[in-house]
Coordinates of C-alpha atoms in Angstrom, one line a residue:
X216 CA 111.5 100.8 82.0
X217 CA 109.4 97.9 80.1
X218 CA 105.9 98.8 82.0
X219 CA 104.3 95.7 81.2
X220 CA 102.5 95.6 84.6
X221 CA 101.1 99.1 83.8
X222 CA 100.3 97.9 80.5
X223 CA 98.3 94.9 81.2
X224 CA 96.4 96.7 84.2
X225 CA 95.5 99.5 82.0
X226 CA 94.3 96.9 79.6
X227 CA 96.5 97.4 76.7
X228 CA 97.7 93.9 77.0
X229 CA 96.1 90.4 77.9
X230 CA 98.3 88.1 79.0
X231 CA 101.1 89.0 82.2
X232 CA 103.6 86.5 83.2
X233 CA 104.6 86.9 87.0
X234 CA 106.4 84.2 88.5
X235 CA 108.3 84.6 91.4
X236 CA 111.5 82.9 91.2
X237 CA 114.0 84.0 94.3
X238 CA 114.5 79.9 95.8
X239 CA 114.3 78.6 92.2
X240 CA 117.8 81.0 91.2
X241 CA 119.2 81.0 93.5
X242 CA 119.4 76.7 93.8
X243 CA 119.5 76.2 90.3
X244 CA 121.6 78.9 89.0
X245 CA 123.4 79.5 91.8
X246 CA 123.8 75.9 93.4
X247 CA 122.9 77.4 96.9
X248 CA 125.7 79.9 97.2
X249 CA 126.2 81.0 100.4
X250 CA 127.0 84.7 98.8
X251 CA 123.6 84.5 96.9
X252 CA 122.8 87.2 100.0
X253 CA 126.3 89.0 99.5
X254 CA 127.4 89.3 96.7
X255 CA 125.1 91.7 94.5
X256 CA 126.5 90.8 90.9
X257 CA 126.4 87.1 91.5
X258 CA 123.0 87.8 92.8
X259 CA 121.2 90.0 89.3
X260 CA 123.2 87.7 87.2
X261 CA 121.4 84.8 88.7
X262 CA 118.1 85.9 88.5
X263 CA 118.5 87.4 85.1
X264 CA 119.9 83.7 83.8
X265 CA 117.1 82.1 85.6
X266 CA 114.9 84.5 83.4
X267 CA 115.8 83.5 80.2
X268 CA 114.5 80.0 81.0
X269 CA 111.1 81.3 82.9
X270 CA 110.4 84.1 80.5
X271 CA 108.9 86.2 83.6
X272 CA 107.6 89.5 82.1
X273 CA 108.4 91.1 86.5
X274 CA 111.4 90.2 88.1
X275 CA 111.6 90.9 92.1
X276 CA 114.1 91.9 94.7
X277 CA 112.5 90.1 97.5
X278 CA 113.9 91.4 100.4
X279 CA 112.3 89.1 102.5
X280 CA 114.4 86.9 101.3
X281 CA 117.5 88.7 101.8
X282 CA 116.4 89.8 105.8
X283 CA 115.4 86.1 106.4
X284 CA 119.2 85.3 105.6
X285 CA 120.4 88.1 107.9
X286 CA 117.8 88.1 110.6
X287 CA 120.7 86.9 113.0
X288 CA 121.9 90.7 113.1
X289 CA 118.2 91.4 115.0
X290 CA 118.7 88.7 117.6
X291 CA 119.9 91.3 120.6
X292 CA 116.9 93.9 119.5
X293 CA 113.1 94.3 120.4
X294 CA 110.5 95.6 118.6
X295 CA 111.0 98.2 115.7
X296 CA 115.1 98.2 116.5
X297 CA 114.8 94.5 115.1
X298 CA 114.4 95.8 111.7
X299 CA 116.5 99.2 112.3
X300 CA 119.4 96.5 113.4
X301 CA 119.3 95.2 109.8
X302 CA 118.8 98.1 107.8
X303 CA 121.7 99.9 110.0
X304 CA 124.3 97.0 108.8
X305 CA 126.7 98.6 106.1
X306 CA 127.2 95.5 104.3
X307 CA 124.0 94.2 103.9
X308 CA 122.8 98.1 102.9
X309 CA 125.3 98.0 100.3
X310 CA 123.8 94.9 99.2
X311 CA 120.7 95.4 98.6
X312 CA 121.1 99.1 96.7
X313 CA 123.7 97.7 94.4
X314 CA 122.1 94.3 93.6
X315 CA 118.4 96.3 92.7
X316 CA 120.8 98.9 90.9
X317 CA 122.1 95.8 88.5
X318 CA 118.8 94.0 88.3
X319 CA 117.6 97.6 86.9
X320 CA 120.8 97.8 85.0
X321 CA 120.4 95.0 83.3
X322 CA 116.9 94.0 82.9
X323 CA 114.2 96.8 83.6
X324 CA 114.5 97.6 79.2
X325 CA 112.6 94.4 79.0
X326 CA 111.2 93.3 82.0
X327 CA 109.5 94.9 85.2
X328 CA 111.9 95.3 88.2
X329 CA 109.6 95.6 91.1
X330 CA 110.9 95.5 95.0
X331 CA 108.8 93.1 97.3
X332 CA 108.3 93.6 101.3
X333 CA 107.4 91.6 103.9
X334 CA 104.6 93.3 105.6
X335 CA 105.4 95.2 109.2
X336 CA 104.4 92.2 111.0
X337 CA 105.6 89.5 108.8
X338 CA 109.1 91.1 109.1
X339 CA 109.0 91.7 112.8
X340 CA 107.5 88.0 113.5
X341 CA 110.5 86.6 111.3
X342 CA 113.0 88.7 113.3
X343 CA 111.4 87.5 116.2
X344 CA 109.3 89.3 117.5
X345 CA 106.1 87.8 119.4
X346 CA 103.1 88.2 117.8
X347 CA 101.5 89.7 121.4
X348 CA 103.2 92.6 120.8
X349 CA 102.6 93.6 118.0
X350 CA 99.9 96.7 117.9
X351 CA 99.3 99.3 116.2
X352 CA 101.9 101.6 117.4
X353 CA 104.3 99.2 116.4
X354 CA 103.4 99.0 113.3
X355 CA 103.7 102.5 112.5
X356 CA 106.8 102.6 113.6
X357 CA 107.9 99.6 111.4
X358 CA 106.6 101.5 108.3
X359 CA 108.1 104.3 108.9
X360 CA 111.7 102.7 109.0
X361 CA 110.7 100.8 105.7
X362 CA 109.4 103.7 104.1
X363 CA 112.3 105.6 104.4
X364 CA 114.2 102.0 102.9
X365 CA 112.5 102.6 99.5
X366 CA 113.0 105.9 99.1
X367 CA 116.6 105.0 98.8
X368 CA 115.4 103.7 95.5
X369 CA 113.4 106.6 94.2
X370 CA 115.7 107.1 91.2
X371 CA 116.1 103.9 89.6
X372 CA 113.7 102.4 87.6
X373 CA 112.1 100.3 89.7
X374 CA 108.0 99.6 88.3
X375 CA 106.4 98.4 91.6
X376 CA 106.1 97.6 95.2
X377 CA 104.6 94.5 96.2
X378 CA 103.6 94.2 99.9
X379 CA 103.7 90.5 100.7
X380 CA 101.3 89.7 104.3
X381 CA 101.1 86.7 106.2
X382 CA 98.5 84.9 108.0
X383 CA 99.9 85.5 111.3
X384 CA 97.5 86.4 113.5
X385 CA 98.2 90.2 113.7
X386 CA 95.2 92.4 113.5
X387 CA 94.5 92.8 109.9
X388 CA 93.0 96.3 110.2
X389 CA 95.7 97.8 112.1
X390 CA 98.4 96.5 109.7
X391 CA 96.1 97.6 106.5
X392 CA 95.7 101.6 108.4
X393 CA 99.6 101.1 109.2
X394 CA 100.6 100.1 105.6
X395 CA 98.7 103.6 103.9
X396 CA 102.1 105.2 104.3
X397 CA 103.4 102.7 102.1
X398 CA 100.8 102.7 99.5
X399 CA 101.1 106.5 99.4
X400 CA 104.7 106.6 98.7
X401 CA 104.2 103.8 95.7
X402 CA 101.7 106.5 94.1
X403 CA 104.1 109.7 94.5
X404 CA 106.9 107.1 93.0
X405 CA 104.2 106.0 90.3
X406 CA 105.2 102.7 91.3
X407 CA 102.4 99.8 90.9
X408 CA 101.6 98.6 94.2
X409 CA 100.6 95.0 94.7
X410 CA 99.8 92.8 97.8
X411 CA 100.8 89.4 97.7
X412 CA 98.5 87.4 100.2
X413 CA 98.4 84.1 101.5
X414 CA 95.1 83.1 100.7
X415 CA 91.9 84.6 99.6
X416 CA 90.0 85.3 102.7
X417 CA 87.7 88.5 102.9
X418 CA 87.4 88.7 106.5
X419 CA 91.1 90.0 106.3
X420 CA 90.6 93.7 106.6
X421 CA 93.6 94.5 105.4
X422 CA 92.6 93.2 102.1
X423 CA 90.7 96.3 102.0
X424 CA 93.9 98.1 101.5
X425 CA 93.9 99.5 97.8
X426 CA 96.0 98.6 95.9
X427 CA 96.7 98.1 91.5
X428 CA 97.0 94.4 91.8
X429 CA 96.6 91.3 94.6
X430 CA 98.5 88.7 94.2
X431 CA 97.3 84.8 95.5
X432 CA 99.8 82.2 94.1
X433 CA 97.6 79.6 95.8
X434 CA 94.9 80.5 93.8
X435 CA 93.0 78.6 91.1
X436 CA 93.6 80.0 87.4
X437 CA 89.9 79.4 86.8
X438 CA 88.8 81.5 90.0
X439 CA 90.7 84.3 88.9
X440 CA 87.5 85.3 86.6
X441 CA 85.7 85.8 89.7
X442 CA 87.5 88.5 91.3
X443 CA 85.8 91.7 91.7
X444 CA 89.7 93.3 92.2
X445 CA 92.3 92.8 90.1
X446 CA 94.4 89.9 90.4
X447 CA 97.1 87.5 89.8
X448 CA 97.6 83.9 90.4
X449 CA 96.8 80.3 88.5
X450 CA 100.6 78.9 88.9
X451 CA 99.8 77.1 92.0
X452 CA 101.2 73.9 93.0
X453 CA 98.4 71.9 90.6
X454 CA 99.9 74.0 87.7
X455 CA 103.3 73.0 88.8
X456 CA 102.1 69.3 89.0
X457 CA 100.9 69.2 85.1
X458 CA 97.5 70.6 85.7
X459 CA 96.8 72.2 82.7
X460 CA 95.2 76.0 82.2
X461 CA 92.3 76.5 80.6
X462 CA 92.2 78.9 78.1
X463 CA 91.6 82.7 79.7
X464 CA 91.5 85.6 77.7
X465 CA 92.6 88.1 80.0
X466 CA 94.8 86.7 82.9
X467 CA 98.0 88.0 85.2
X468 CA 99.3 84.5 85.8
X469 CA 101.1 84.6 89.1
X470 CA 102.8 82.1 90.8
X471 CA 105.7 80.6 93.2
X472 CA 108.5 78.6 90.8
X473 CA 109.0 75.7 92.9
X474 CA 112.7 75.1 93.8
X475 CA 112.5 71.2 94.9
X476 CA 111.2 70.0 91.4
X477 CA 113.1 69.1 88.9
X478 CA 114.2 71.5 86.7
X479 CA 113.4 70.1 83.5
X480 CA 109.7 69.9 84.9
X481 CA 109.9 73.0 85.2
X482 CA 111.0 74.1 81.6
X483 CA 108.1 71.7 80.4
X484 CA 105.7 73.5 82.5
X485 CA 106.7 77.1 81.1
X486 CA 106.2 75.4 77.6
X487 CA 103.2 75.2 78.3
X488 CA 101.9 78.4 79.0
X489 CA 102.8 79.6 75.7

């Protein structure tokens, strides 16, 4: 695999390009299939030909993404048998290991193949769940379903995990002590483990939860200076709207590519960053 995250974080590079492209491919290379979420090889090809126009130095498997299409399969479960409803579908299991096995296939000899997870609660809110029942015990239980989810992808080369929370009103420290298990199983993989996070608020105690890399695509390029931890962000929605960067000498610009603007805005923003 490329190990360009590894690289950059162990400062051997000084410049990382993360953007995080799912809606963008799959409208604008893949004109809103409804297979995007079926059909693996339509799926890698799309993100790999939405590449060579973003020039993204990580591509991610968002699952997410793919449970938010099939979250209709949880609608007759409660609590963690929401998620265990999804992962137990044949088809959409078969999905998901062979569209990460082509996106390896084809792209992890240049470019970072990393898998990215809804938090516990994140996942079990967008399946349904109500928010008031959601503890601790809960939680556990959730990571211990997707725990045993990645391990299905122990042998490809996959370079990260990047645990993605939401602002959803869950306790934070419950979800950070519940999501250890998952930050232990990225280190026995040596997979780079990243949280992606809504906003940067340091009252959330699961912020607290170590990890290589955070990841705020709502943040500021010229805050990112600031951080005491490392992190990513600076493509925001000002970027995306012709704000210029200043120059940085040592950045991992993150960000959300923004499927509702026009594409060519969106070649002539990449240009830029150059």
């Amino acid at each position: 695999m490329a190990g360009l995250v590894k690289t950059w974080l162990a400062g051997e590079s000084q410049l990382l390009r993360w953007l995080a492209f799912e809606d963008y491919a799959r409208k604008v290379f893949a004109n809103n299939h409804p297979a995007w979420h079926s059909e693996p090889m339509r799926y890698a090809a799309g993100l790999a030909d939405a590449n060579k126009v973003l020039g993204s130095q990580v591509v991610t498997f968002d699952f997410g993404a793919v449970f938010a299409t099939h979250a209709g399969l949880a609608a007759d479960s409660e609590g963690v048998e929401r998620i265990t409803a999804l992962l137990n579908d044949a088809a959409l299991s078969a999905f998901c290991a062979d569209a990460v096995a082509a996106m390896a296939h084809q792209l992890s000899a240049g470019v970072d193949v990393v898998l990215q997870l809804p938090s516990p609660s994140a996942l079990l809110v967008m399946l349904g769940e109500d928010v008031d029942n959601i503890d601790f015990d809960l939680l556990d239980d959730a990571v211990t379903v997707l725990a045993d989810l990645l391990r299905e992808f122990a042998q490809l080369p996959v370079a990260g995990l990047v645990l993605a929370f939401s602002d959803n009103g869950v306790d934070p420290g419950d979800e950070g002590e519940a999501c250890e298990v998952l930050q232990g199983l990225a280190a026995h993989y040596d997979w780079v483990f990243a949280l992606r996070l809504e906003s940067d608020d340091p009252t959330k105690a699961h912020y607290e939860l170590a990890a290589d890399i955070r990841l705020i695509p709502t943040l500021e390029a010229a805050r990112l200076g600031e951080r005491e931890n490392l992190t990513g962000g600076g493509l925001n929605s000002a970027f995306w709207s012709g704000d210029a960067i200043s120059p940085i000498s040592r950045a991992c610009l993150y960000g959300d590519v923004p499927a509702d603007l026009d594409p060519r805005l969106i070649i002539e923003r990449v240009a830029s960053l150059a």
